[in-house]
PDB file of C-alpha atoms in Angstrom:
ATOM      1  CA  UNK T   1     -23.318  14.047  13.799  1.00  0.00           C
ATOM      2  CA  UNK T   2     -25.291  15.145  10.926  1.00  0.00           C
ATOM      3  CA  UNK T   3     -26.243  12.839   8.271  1.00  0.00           C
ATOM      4  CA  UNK T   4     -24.773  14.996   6.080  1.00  0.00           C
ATOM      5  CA  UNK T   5     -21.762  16.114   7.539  1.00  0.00           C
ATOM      6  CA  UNK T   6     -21.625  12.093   8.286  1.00  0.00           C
ATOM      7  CA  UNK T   7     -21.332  11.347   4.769  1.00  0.00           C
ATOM      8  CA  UNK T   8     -19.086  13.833   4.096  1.00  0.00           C
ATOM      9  CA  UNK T   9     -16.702  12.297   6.496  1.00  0.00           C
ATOM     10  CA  UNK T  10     -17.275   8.630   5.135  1.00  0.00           C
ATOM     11  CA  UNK T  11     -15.911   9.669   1.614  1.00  0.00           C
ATOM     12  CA  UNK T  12     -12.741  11.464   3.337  1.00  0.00           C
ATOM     13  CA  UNK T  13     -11.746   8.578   4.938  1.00  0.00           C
ATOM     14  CA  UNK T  14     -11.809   6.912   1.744  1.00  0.00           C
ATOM     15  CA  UNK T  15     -10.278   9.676   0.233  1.00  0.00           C
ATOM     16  CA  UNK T  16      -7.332   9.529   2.742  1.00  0.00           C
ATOM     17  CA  UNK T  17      -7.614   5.459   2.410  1.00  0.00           C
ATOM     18  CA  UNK T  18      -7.313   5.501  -1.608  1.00  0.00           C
ATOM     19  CA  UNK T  19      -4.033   8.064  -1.098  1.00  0.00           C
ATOM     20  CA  UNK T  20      -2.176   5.910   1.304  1.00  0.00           C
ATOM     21  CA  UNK T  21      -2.918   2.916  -0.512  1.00  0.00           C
ATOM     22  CA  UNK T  22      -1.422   4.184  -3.610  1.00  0.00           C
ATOM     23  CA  UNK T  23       2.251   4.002  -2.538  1.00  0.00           C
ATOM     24  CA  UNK T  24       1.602   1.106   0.288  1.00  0.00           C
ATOM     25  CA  UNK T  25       0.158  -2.135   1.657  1.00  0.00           C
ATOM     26  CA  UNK T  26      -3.006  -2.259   4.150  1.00  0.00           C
ATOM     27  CA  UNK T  27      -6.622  -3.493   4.070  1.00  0.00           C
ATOM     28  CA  UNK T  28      -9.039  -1.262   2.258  1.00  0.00           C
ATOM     29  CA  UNK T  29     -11.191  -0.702   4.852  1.00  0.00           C
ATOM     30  CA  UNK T  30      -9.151   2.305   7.011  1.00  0.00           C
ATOM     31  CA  UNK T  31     -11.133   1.157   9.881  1.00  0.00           C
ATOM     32  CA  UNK T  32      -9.147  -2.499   9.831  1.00  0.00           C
ATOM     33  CA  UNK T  33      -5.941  -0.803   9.723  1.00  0.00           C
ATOM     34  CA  UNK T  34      -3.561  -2.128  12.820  1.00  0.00           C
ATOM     35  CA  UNK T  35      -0.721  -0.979  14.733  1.00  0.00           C
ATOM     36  CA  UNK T  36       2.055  -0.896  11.681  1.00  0.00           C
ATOM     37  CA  UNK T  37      -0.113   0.255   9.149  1.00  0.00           C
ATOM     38  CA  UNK T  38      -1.231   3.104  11.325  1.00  0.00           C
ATOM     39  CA  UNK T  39       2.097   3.911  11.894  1.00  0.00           C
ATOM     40  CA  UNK T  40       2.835   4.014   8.551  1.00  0.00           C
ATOM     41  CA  UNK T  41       0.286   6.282   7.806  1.00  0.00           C
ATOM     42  CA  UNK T  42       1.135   8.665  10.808  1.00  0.00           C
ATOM     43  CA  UNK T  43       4.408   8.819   9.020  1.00  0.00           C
ATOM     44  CA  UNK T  44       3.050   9.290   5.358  1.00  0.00           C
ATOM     45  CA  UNK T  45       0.973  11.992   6.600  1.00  0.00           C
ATOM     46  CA  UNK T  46       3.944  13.845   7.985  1.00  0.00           C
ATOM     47  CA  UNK T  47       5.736  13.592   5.082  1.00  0.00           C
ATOM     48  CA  UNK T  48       3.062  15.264   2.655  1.00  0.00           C
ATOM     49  CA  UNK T  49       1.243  17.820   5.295  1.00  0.00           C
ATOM     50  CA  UNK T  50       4.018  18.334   7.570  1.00  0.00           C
ATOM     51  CA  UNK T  51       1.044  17.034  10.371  1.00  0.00           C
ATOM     52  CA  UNK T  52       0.105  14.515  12.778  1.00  0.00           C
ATOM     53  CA  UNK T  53      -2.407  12.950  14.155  1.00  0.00           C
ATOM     54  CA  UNK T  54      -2.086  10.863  17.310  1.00  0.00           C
ATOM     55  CA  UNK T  55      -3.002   6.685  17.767  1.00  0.00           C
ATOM     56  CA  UNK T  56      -5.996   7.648  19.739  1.00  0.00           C
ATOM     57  CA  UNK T  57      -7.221  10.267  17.668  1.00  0.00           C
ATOM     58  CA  UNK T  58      -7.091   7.703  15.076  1.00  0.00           C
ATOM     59  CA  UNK T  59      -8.902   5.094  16.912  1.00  0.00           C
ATOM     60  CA  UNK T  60     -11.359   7.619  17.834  1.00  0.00           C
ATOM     61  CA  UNK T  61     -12.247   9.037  14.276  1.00  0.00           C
ATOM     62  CA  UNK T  62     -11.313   6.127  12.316  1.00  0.00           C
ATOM     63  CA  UNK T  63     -11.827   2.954  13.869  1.00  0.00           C
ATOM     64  CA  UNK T  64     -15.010   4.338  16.042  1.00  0.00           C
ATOM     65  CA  UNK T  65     -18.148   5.763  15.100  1.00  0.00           C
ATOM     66  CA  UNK T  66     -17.504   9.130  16.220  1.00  0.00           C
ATOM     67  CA  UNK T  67     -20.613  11.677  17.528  1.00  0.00           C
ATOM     68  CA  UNK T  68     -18.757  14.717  15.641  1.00  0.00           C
ATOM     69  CA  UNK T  69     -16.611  16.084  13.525  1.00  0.00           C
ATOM     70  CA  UNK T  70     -12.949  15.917  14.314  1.00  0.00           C
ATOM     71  CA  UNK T  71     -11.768  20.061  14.842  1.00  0.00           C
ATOM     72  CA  UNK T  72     -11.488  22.083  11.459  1.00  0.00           C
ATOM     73  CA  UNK T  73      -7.864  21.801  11.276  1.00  0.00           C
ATOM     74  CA  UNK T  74      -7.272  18.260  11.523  1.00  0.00           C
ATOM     75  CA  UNK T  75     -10.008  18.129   8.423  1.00  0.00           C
ATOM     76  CA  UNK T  76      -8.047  20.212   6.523  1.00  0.00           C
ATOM     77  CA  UNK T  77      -4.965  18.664   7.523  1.00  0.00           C
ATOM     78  CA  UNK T  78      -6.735  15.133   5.940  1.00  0.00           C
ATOM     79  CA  UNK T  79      -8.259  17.169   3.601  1.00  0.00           C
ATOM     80  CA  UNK T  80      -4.567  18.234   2.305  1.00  0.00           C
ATOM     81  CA  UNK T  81      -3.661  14.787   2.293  1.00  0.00           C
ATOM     82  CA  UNK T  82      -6.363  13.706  -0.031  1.00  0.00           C
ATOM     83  CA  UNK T  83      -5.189  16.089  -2.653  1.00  0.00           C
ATOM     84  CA  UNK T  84      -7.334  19.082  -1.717  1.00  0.00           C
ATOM     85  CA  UNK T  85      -6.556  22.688  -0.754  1.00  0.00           C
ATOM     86  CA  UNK T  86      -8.501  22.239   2.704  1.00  0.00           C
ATOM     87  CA  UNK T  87     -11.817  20.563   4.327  1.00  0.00           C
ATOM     88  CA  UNK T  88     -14.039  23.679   2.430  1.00  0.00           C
ATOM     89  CA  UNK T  89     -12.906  22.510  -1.138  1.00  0.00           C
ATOM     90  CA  UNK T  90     -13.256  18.883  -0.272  1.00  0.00           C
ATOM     91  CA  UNK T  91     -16.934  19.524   1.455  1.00  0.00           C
ATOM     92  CA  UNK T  92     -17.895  21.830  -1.872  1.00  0.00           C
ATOM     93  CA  UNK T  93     -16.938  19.205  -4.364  1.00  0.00           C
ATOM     94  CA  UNK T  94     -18.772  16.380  -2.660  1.00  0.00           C
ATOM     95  CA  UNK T  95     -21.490  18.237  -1.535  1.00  0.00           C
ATOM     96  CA  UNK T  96     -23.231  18.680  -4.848  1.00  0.00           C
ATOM     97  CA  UNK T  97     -22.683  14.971  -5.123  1.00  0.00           C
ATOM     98  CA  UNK T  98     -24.636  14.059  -1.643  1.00  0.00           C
ATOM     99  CA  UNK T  99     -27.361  16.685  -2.904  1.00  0.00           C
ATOM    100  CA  UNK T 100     -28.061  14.616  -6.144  1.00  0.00           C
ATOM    101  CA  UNK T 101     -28.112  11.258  -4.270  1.00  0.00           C
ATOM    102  CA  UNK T 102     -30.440  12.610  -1.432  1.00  0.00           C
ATOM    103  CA  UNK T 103     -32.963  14.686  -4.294  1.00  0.00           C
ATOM    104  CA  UNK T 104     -32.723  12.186  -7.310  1.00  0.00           C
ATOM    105  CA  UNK T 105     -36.357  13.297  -8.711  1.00  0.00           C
ATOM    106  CA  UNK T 106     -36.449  16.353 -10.269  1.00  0.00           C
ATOM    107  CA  UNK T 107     -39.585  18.799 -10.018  1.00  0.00           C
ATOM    108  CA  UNK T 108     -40.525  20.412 -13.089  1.00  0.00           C
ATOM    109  CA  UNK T 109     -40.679  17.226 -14.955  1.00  0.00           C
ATOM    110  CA  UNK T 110     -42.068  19.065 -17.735  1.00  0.00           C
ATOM    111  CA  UNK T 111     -38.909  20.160 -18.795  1.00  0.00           C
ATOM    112  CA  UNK T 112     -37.479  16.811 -19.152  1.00  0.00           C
ATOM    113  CA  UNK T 113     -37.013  17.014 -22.830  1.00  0.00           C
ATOM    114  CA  UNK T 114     -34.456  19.596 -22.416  1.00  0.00           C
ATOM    115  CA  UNK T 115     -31.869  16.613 -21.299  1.00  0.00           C
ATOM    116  CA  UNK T 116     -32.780  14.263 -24.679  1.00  0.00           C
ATOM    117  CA  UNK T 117     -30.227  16.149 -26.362  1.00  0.00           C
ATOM    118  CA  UNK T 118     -27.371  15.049 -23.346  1.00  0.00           C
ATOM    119  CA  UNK T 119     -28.791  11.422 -23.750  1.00  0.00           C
ATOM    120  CA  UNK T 120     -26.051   9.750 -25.859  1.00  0.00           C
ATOM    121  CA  UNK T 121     -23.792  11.735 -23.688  1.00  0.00           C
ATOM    122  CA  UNK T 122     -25.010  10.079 -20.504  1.00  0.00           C
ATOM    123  CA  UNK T 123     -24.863   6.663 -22.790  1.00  0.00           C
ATOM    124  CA  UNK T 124     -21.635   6.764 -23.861  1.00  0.00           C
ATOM    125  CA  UNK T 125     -20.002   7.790 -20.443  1.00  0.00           C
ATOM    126  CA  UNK T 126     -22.181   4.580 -18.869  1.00  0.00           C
ATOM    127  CA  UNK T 127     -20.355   1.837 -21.385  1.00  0.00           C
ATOM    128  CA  UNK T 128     -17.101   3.601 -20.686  1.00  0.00           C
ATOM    129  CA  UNK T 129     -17.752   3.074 -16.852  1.00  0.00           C
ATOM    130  CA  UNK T 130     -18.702  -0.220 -17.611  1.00  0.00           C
ATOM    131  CA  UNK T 131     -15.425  -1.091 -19.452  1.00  0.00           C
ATOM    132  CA  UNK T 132     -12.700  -3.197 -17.974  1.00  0.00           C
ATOM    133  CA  UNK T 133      -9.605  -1.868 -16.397  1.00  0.00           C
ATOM    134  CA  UNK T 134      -6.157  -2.692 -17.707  1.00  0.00           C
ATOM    135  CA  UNK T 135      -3.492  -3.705 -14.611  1.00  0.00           C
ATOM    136  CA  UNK T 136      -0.050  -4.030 -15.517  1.00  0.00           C
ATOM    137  CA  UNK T 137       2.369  -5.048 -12.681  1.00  0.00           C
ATOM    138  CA  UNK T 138       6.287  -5.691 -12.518  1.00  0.00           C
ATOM    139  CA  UNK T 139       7.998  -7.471  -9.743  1.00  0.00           C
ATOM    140  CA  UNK T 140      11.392  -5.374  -8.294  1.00  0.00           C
ATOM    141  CA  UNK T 141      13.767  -7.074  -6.114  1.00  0.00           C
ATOM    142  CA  UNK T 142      13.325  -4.865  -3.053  1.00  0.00           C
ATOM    143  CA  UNK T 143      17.465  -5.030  -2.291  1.00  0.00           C
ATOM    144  CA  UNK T 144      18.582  -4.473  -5.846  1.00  0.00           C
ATOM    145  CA  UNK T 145      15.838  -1.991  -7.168  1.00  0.00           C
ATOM    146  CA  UNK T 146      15.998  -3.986 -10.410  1.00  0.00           C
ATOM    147  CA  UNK T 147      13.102  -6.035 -12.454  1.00  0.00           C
ATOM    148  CA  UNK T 148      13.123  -9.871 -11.659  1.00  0.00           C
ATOM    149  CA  UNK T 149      13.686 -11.608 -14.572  1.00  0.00           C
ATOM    150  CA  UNK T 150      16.038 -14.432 -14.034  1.00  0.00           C
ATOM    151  CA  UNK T 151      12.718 -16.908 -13.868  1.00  0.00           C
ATOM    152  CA  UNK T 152       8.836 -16.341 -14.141  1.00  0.00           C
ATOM    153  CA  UNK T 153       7.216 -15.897 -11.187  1.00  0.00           C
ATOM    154  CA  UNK T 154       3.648 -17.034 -10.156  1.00  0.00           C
ATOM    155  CA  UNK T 155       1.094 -14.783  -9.892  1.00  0.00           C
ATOM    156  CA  UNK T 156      -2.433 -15.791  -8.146  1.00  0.00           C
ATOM    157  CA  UNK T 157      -5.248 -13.602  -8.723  1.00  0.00           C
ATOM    158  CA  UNK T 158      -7.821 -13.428  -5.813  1.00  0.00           C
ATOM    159  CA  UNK T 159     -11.723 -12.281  -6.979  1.00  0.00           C
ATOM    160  CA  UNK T 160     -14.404 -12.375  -4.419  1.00  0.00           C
ATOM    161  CA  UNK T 161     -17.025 -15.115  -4.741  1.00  0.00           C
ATOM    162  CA  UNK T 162     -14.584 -16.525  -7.903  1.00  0.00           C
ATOM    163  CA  UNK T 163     -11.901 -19.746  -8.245  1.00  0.00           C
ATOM    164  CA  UNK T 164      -8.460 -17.936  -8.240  1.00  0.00           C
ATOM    165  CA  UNK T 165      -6.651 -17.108 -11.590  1.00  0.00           C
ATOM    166  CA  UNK T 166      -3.440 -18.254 -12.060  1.00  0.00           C
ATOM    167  CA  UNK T 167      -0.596 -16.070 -14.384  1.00  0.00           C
ATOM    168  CA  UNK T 168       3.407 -15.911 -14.543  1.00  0.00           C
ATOM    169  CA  UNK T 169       5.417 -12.693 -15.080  1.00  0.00           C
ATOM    170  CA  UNK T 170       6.789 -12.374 -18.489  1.00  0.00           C
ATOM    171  CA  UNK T 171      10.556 -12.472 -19.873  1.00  0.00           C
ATOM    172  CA  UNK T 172      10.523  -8.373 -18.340  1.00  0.00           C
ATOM    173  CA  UNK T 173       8.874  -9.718 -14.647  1.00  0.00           C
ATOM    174  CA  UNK T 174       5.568  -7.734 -15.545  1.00  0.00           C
ATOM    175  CA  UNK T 175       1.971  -9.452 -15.879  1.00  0.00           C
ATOM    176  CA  UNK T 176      -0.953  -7.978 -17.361  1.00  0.00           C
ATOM    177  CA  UNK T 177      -4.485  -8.303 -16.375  1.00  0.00           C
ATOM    178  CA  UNK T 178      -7.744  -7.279 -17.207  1.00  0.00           C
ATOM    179  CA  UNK T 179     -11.357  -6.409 -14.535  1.00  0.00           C
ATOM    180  CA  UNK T 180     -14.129  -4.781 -14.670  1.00  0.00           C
ATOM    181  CA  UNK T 181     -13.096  -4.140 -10.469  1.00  0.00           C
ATOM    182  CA  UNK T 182     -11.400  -1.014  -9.447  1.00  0.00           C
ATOM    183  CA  UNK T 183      -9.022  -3.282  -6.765  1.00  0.00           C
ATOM    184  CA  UNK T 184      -6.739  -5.906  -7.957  1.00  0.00           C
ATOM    185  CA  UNK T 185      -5.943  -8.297  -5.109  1.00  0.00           C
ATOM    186  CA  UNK T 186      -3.175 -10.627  -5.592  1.00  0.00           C
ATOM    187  CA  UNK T 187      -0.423 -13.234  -4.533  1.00  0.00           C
ATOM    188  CA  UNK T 188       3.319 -13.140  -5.779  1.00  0.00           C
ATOM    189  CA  UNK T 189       5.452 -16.166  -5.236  1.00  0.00           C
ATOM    190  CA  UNK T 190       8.765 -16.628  -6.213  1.00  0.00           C
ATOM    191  CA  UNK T 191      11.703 -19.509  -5.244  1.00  0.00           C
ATOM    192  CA  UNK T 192      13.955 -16.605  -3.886  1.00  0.00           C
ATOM    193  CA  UNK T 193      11.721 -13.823  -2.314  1.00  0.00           C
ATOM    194  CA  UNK T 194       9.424 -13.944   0.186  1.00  0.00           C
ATOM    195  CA  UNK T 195       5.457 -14.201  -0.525  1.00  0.00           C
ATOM    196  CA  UNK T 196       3.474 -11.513  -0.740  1.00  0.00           C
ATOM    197  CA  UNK T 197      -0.143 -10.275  -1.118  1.00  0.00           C
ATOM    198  CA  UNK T 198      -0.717  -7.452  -3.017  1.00  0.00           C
ATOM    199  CA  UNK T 199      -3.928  -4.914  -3.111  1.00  0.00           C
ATOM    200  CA  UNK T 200      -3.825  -1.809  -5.515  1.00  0.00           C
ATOM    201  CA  UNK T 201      -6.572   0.507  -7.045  1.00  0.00           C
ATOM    202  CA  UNK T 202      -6.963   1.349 -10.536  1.00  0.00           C
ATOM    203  CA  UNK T 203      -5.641   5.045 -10.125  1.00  0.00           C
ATOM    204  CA  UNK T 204      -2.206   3.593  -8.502  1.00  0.00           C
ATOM    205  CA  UNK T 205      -1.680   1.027 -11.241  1.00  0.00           C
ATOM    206  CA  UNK T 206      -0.269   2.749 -14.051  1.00  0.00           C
ATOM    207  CA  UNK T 207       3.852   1.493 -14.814  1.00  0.00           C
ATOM    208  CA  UNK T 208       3.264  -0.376 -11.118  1.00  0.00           C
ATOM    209  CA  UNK T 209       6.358  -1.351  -9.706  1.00  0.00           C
ATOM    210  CA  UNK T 210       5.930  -4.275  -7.165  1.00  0.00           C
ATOM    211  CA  UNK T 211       8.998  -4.563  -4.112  1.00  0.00           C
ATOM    212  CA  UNK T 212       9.403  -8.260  -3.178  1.00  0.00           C
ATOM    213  CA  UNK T 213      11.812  -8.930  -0.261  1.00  0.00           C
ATOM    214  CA  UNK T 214      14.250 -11.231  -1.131  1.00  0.00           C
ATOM    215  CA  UNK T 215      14.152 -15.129   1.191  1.00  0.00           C
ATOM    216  CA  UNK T 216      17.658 -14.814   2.149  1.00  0.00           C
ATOM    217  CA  UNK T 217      17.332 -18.448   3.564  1.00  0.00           C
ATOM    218  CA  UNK T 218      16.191 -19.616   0.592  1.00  0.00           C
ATOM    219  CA  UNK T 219      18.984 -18.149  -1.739  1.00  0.00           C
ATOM    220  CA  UNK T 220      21.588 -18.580   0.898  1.00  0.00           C
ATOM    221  CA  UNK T 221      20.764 -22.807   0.988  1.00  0.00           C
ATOM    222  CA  UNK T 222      20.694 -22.246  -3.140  1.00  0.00           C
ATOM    223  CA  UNK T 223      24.471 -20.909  -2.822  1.00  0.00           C
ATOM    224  CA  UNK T 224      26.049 -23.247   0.000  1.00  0.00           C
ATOM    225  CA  UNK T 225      24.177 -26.874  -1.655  1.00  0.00           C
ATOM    226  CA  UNK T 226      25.848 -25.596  -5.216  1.00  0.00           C
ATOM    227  CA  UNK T 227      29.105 -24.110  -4.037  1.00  0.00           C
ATOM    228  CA  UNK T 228      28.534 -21.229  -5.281  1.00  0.00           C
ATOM    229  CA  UNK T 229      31.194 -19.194  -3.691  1.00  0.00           C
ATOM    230  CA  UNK T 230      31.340 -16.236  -5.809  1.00  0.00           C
ATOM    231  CA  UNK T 231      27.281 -15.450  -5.719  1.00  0.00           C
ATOM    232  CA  UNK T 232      27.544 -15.737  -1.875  1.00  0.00           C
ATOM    233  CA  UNK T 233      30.742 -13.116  -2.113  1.00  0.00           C
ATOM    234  CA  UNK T 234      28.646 -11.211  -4.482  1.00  0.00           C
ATOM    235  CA  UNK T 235      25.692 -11.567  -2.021  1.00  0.00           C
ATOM    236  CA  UNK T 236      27.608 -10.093   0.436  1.00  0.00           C
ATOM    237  CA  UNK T 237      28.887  -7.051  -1.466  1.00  0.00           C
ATOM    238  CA  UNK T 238      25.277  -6.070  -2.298  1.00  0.00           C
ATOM    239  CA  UNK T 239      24.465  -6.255   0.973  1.00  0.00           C
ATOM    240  CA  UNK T 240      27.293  -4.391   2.458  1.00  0.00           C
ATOM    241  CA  UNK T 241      26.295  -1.284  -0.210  1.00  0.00           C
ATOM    242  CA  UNK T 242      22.747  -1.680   0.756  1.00  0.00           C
ATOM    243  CA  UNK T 243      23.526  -0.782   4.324  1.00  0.00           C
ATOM    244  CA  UNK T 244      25.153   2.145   5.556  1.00  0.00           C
ATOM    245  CA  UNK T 245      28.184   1.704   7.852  1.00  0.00           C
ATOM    246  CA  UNK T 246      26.390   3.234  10.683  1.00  0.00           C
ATOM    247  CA  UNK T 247      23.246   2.034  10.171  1.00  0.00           C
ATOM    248  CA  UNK T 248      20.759   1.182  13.450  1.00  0.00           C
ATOM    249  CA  UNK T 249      20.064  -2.902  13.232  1.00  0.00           C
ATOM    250  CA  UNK T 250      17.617  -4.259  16.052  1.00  0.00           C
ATOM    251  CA  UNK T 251      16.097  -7.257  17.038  1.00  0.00           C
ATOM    252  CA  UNK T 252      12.917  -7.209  18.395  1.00  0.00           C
ATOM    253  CA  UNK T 253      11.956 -10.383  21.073  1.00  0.00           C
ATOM    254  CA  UNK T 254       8.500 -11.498  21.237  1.00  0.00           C
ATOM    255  CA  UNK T 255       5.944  -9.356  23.881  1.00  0.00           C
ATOM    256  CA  UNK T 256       8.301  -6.650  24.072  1.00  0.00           C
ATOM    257  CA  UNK T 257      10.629  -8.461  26.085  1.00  0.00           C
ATOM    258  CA  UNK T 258      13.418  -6.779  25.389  1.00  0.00           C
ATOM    259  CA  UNK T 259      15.972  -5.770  21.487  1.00  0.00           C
ATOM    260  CA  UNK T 260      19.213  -6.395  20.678  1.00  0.00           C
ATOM    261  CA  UNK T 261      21.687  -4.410  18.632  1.00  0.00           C
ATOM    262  CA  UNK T 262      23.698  -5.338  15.759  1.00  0.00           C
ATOM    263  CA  UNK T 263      26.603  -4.035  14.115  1.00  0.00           C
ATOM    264  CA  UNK T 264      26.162  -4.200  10.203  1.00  0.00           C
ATOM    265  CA  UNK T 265      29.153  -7.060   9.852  1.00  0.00           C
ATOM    266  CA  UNK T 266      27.061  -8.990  12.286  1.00  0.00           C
ATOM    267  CA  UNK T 267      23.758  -8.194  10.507  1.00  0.00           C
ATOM    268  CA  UNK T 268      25.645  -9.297   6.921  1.00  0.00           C
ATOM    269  CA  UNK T 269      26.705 -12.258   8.563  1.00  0.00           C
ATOM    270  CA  UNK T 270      23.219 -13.564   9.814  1.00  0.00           C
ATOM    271  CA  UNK T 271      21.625 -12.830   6.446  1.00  0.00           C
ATOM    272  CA  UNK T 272      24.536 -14.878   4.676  1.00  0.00           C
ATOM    273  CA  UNK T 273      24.384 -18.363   6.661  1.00  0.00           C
ATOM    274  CA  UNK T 274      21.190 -20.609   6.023  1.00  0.00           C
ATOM    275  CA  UNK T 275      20.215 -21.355   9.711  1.00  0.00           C
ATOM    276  CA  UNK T 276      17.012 -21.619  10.882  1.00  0.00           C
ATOM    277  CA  UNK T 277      17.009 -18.731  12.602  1.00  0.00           C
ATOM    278  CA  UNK T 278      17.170 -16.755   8.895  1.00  0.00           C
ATOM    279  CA  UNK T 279      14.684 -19.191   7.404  1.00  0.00           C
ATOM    280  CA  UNK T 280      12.017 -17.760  10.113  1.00  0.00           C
ATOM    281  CA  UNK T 281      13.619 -14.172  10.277  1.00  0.00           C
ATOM    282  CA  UNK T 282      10.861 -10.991   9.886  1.00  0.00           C
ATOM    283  CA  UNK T 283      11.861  -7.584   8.658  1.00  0.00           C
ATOM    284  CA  UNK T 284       9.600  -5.167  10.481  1.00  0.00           C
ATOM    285  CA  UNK T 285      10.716  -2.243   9.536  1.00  0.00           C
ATOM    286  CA  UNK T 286      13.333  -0.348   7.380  1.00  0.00           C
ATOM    287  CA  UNK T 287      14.398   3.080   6.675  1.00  0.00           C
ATOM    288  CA  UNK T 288      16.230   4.504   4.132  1.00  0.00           C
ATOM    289  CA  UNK T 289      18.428   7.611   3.462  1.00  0.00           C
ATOM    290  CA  UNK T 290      20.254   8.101   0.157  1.00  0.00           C
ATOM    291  CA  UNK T 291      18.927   5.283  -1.311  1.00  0.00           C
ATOM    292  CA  UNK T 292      21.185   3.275   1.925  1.00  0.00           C
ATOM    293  CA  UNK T 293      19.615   1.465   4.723  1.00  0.00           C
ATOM    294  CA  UNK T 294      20.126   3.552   8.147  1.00  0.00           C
ATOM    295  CA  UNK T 295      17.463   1.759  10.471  1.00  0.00           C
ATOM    296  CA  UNK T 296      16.016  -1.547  10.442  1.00  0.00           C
ATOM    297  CA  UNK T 297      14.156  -3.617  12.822  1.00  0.00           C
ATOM    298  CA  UNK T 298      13.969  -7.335  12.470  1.00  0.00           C
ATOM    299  CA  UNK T 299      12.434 -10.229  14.663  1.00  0.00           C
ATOM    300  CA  UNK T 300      12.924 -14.541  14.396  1.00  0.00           C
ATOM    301  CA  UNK T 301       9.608 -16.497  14.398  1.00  0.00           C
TER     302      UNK T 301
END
């Protein structure tokens, strides 16, 4: 492949990267994505472009060094994706860009005085680059769609090379921070819902809402050790509106072994009883359809 074209390539996979990592988790590297995230993706894709691309096209373009270009129309297709019209308008914006970077000295040097005028130009735009980025963040319980507020939760702010930072959400569940980076990498952890590390861009931050799953084990041993029947009733009626009636509930067994369905009453059940099998339970997957739950998938640790 062409150095050129090479770059070009490099800077749609970020492109595609920085677009799927607005609305979801995955490392920021696309080449590190794994089996769910790529999944996820192959799904996101379909939903804006109406396209797919397979697991081993992925592995081959994106996790590989590949010796060409992937066919015009999957490049368009990512293109699209990216926020483009199609691979031409993509390659014509960043092209000028890779010209500057490969020709950075100018012939006719004599003419340099023609740019003093632009100077405060270029150094106002460099300070403004140079300013720090403003990250606000709110926590959302994932079930209830509604800010968490009850009690502050702890935030932990991960830098590279730095100690962590340590914040709590305020009396609305948001926190506030402010970087010089363009990422934001950080852990939520709360008494009731389940920990979670969370990596967002600059351009994906603005009125963030944050989904944290709620630790049914831990809520459910909160309810039974205070007697609280008429949260765990309530519990259960949030749960049985959550879910539709004929939703598709599986259980997935370790190395593929084998699934198991569940009815919904079942499901309820299992997420309303603090055994140990809920204090190691996984949600791998959910789907939703009118804002119900009509396909989950589930495994015990």
């Amino acid at each position: 492949m062409e150095a050129a074209n090479k770059k070009l390539f490099e800077l749609l996979k970020q492109a595609v990267s920085d677009t799927f990592l607005k609305e979801n988790h995955a490392p920021i590297a696309i080449g590190d994505w794994k089996g769910e995230e790529i999944e996820r993706f192959q799904e996101d894709l379909f939903v804006h472009t109406r396209g797919r691309v397979s697991e081993k096209w992925f592995y081959t373009y994106f996790k590989n060094e590949a010796e060409k270009l992937p066919r015009i129309d999957m490049l368009n297709l990512l293109s699209e994706y990216a926020g483009y019209e199609n691979w031409n308008t993509f390659r014509s914006k960043h092209g000028e860009l890779l010209a500057l970077e490969e020709n950075p000295k100018r012939k006719n040097n004599k003419f340099l005085w023609l740019f003093l005028p632009v100077l405060p130009i270029l150094i106002a735009m460099y300070f403004l680059l140079n300013s720090e980025n403003s990250f606000r963040f709110c926590m959302i319980d994932e079930d209830r769609g509604e800010p968490i507020t009850q009690i502050p939760l702890d935030v932990k702010i991960l830098s590279e090379g730095q100690s962590p930072i340590y914040l709590k959400t305020d009396s609305s569940g948001c926190f506030e921070y402010s970087s010089k980076e363009k990422i934001i990498r950080f852990v939520v952890q709360s008494p009731y819902h389940k920990t979670d590390t969370i990596i967002r861009h600059i351009d994906a931050n603005e009125n963030a809402n944050v989904p944290l799953a709620t630790d049914d084990y831990a809520l459910m041993l909160r309810y039974y050790s205070n007697g609280n029947l008429g949260e765990l009733q309530k519990r259960k009626q949030q749960l049985n509106n959550l879910i539709a009636d004929d939703a598709q509930i599986y259980q997935i067994f370790p190395a593929q072994s084998g699934i198991e369905l569940y009815s919904k009453e079942e499901f309820i059940n299992k997420l309303t009883v603090p055994t140990s099998s809920l204090k190691n339970i996984n949600i791998l997957d959910k789907r939703y359809r009118d804002g119900k739950i009509v396909k989950l998938k589930f495994s015990i640790e």
